[in-house]
PDB file of C-alpha atoms in Angstrom:
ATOM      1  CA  UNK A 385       0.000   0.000   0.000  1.00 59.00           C
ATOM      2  CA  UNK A 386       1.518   3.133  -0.959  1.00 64.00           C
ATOM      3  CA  UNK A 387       1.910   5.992   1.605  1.00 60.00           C
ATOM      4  CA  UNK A 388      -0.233   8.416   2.261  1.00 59.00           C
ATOM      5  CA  UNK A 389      -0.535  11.696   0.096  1.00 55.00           C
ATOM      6  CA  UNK A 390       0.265  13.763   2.925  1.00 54.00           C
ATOM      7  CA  UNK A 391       3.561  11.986   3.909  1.00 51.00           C
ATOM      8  CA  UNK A 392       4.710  12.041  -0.214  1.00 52.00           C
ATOM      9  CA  UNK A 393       4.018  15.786  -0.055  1.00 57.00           C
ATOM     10  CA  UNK A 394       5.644  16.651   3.343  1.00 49.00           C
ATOM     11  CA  UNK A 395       8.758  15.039   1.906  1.00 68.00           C
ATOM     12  CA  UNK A 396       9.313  17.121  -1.344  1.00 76.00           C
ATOM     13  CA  UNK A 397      11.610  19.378   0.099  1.00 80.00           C
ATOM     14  CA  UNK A 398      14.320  16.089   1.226  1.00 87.00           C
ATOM     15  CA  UNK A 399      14.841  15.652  -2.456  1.00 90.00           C
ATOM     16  CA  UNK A 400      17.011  18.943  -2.920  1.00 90.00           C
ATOM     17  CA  UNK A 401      18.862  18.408   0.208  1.00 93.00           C
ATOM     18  CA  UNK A 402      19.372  14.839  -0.636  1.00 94.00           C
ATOM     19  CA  UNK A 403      20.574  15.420  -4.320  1.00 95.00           C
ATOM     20  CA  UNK A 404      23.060  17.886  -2.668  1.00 96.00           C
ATOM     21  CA  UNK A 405      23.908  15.740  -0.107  1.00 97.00           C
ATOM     22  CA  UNK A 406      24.478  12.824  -2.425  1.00 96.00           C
ATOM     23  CA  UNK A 407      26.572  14.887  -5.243  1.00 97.00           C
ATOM     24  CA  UNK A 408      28.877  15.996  -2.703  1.00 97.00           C
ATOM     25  CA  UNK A 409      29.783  12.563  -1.119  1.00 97.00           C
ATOM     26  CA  UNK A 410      29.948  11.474  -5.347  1.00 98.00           C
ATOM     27  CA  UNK A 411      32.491  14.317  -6.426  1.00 97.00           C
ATOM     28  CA  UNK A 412      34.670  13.367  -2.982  1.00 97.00           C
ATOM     29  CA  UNK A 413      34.752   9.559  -3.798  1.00 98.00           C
ATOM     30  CA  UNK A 414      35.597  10.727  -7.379  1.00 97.00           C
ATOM     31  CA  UNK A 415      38.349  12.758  -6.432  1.00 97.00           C
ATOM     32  CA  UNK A 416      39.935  10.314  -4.158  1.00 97.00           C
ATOM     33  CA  UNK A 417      39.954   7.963  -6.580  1.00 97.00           C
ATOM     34  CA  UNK A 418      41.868  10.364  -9.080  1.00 97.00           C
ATOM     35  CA  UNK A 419      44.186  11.030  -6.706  1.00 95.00           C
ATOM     36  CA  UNK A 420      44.699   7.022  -5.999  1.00 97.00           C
ATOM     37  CA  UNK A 421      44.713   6.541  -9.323  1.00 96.00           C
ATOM     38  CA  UNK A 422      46.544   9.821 -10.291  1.00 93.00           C
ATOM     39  CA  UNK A 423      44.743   9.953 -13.551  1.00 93.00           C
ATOM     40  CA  UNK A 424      41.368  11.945 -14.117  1.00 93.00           C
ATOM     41  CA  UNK A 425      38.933   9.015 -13.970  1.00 95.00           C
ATOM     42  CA  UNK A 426      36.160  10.611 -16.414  1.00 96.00           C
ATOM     43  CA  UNK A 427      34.788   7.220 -16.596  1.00 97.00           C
ATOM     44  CA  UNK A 428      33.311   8.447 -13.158  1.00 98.00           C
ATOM     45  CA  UNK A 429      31.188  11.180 -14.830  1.00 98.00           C
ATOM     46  CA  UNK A 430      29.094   8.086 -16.607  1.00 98.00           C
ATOM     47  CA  UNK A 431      28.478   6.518 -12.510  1.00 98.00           C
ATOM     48  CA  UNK A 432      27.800  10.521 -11.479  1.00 98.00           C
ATOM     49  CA  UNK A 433      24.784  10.516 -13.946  1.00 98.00           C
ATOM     50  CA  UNK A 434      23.767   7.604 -13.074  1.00 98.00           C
ATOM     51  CA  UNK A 435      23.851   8.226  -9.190  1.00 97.00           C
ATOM     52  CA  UNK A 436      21.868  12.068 -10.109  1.00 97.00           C
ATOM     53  CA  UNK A 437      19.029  10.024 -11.802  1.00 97.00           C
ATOM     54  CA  UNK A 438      18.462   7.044  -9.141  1.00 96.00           C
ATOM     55  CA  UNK A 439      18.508  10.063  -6.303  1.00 95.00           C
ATOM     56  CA  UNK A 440      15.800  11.475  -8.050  1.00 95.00           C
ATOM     57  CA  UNK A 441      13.827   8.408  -8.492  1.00 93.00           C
ATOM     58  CA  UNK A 442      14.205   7.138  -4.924  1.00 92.00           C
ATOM     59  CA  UNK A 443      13.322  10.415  -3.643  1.00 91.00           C
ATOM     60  CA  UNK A 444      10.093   9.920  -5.506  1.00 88.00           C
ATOM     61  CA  UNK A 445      10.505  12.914  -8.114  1.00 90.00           C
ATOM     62  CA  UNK A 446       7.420  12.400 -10.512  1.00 90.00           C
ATOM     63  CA  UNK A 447       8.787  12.157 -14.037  1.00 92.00           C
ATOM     64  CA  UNK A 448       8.935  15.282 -16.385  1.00 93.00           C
ATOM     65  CA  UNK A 449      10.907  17.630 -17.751  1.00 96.00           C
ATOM     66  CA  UNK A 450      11.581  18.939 -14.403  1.00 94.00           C
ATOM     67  CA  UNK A 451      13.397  15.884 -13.247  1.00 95.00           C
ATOM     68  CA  UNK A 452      15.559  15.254 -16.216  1.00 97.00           C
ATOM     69  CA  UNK A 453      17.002  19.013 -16.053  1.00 97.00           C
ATOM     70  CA  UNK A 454      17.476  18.332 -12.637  1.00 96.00           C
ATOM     71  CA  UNK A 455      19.546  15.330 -13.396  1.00 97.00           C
ATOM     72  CA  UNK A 456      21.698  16.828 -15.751  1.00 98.00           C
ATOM     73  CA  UNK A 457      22.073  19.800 -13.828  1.00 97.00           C
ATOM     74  CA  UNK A 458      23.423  17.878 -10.673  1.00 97.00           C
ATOM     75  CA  UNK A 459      25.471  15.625 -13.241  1.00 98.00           C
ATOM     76  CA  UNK A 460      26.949  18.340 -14.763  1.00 98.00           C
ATOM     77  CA  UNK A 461      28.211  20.055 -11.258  1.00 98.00           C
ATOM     78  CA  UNK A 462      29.015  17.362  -9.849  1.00 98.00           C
ATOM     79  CA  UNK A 463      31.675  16.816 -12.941  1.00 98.00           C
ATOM     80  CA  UNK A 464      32.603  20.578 -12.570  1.00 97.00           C
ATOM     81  CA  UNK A 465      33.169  20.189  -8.693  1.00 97.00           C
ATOM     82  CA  UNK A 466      35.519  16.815  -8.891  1.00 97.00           C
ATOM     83  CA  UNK A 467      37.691  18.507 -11.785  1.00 96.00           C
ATOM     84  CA  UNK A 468      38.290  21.544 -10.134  1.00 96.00           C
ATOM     85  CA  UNK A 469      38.645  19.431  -6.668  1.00 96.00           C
ATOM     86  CA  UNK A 470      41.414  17.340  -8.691  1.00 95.00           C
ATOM     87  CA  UNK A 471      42.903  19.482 -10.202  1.00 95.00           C
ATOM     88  CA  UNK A 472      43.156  22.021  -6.863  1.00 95.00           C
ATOM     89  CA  UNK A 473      44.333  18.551  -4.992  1.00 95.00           C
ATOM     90  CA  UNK A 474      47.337  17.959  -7.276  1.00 93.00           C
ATOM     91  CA  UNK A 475      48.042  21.601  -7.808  1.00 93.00           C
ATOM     92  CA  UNK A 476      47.991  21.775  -4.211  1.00 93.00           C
ATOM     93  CA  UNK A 477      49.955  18.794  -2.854  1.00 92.00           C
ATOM     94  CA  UNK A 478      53.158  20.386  -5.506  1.00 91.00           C
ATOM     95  CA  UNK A 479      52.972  23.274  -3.956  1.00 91.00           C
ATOM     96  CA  UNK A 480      52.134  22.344  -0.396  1.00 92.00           C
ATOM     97  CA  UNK A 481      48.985  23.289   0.279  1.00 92.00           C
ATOM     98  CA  UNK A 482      45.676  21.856   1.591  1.00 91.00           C
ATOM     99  CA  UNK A 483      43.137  21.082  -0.957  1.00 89.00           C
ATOM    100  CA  UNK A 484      40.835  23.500   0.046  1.00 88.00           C
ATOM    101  CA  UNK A 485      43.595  26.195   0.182  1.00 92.00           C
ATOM    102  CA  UNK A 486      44.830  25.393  -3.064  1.00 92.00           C
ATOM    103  CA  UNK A 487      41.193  25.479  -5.004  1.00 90.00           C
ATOM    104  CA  UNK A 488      40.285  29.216  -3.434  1.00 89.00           C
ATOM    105  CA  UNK A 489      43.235  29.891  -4.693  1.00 91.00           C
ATOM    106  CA  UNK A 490      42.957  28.735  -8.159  1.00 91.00           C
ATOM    107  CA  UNK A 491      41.742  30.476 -10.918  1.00 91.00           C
ATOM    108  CA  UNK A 492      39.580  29.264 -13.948  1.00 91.00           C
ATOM    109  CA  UNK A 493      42.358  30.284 -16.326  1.00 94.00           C
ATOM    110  CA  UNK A 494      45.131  27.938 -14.910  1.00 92.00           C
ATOM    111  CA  UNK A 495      42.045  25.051 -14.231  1.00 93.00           C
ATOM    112  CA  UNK A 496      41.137  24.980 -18.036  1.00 92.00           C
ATOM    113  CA  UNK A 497      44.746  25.078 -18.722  1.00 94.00           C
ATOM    114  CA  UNK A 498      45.721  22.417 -16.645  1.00 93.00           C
ATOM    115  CA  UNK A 499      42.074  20.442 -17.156  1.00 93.00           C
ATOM    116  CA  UNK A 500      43.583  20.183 -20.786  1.00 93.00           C
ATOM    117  CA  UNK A 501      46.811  18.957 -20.042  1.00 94.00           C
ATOM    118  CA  UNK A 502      45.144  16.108 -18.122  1.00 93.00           C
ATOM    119  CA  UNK A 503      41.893  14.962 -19.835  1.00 95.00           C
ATOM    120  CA  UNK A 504      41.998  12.393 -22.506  1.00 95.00           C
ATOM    121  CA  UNK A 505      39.998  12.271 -25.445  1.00 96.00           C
ATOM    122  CA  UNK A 506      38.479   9.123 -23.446  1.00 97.00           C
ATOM    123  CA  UNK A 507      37.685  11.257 -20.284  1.00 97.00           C
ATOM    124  CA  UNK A 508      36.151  14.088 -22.515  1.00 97.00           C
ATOM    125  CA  UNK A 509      34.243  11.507 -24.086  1.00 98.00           C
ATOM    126  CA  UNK A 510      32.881  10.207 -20.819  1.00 98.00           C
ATOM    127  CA  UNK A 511      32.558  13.587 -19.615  1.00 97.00           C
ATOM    128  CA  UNK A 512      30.109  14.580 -23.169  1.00 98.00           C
ATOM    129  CA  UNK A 513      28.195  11.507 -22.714  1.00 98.00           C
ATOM    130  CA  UNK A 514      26.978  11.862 -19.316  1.00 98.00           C
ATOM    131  CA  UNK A 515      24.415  14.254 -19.188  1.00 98.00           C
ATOM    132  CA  UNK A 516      22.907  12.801 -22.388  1.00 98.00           C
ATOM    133  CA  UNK A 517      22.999   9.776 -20.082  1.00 98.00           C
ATOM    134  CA  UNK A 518      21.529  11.346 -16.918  1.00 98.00           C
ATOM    135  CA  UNK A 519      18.634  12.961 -19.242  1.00 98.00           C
ATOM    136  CA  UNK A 520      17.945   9.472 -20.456  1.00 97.00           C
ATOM    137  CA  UNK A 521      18.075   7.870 -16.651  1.00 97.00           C
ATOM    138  CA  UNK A 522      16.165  10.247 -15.382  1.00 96.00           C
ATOM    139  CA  UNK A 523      12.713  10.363 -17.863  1.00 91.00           C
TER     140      UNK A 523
END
């Protein structure tokens, strides 16, 4: 028996805070795992579109229009937060900084630059697909 309209409706607002909460956690396990790896790991962008899209659909976001620009929203920050985190990590460990030092520090100039230095064609491939993949997860 499904719950009650009241409850469903009560709930709306968790989904936000739950998408957030979820991206977050996403762009720090991707960025750990670049810096194990110490390669980009774009192949994470395909998981981050996936993980946007089943959010939305366990939090009980009726389907529409609304919830597939939602999902590629989130996707698409959640790549642009674990690039700049990588990128401010390894920039920041040269130079000896904390992480969090080193990306308020960074500007978008030097990130592209560097971003391009360390993407492969594979990675920017990833990274191209995965909205188109969160829009199709998500409908």
């Amino acid at each position: 028996m499904p719950p009650p309209l009241s409850v469903l409706r009560s709930s709306r607002w968790l989904t936000p805070l739950i998408l957030l909460l979820g991206g977050l956690c996403f762009s720090l396990i991707w960025i750990l795992l670049a810096l194990h790896l110490d390669r980009q790991a774009g192949w994470m962008a395909l998981l981050a579109a996936l993980d946007a899209a089943l959010i939305l659909r366990f939090t009980g976001m009726r389907r529409g229009p609304a919830r597939i620009l939602l999902a590629v929203t989130a996707t698409v920050l959640m790549i642009a937060l674990a690039l700049w985190g990588i990128v401010a990590s390894q920039l920041g460990f040269m130079l000896g900084l904390s992480p969090w030092s080193s990306a308020a520090k960074l500007g978008l100039a030097h990130a592209w630059t560097l971003l391009g230095l360390a993407n492969t064609p594979a990675d920017l491939i990833c990274m191209a697909a995965a909205p188109l993949l969160a829009a199709f997860a998500a409908r």
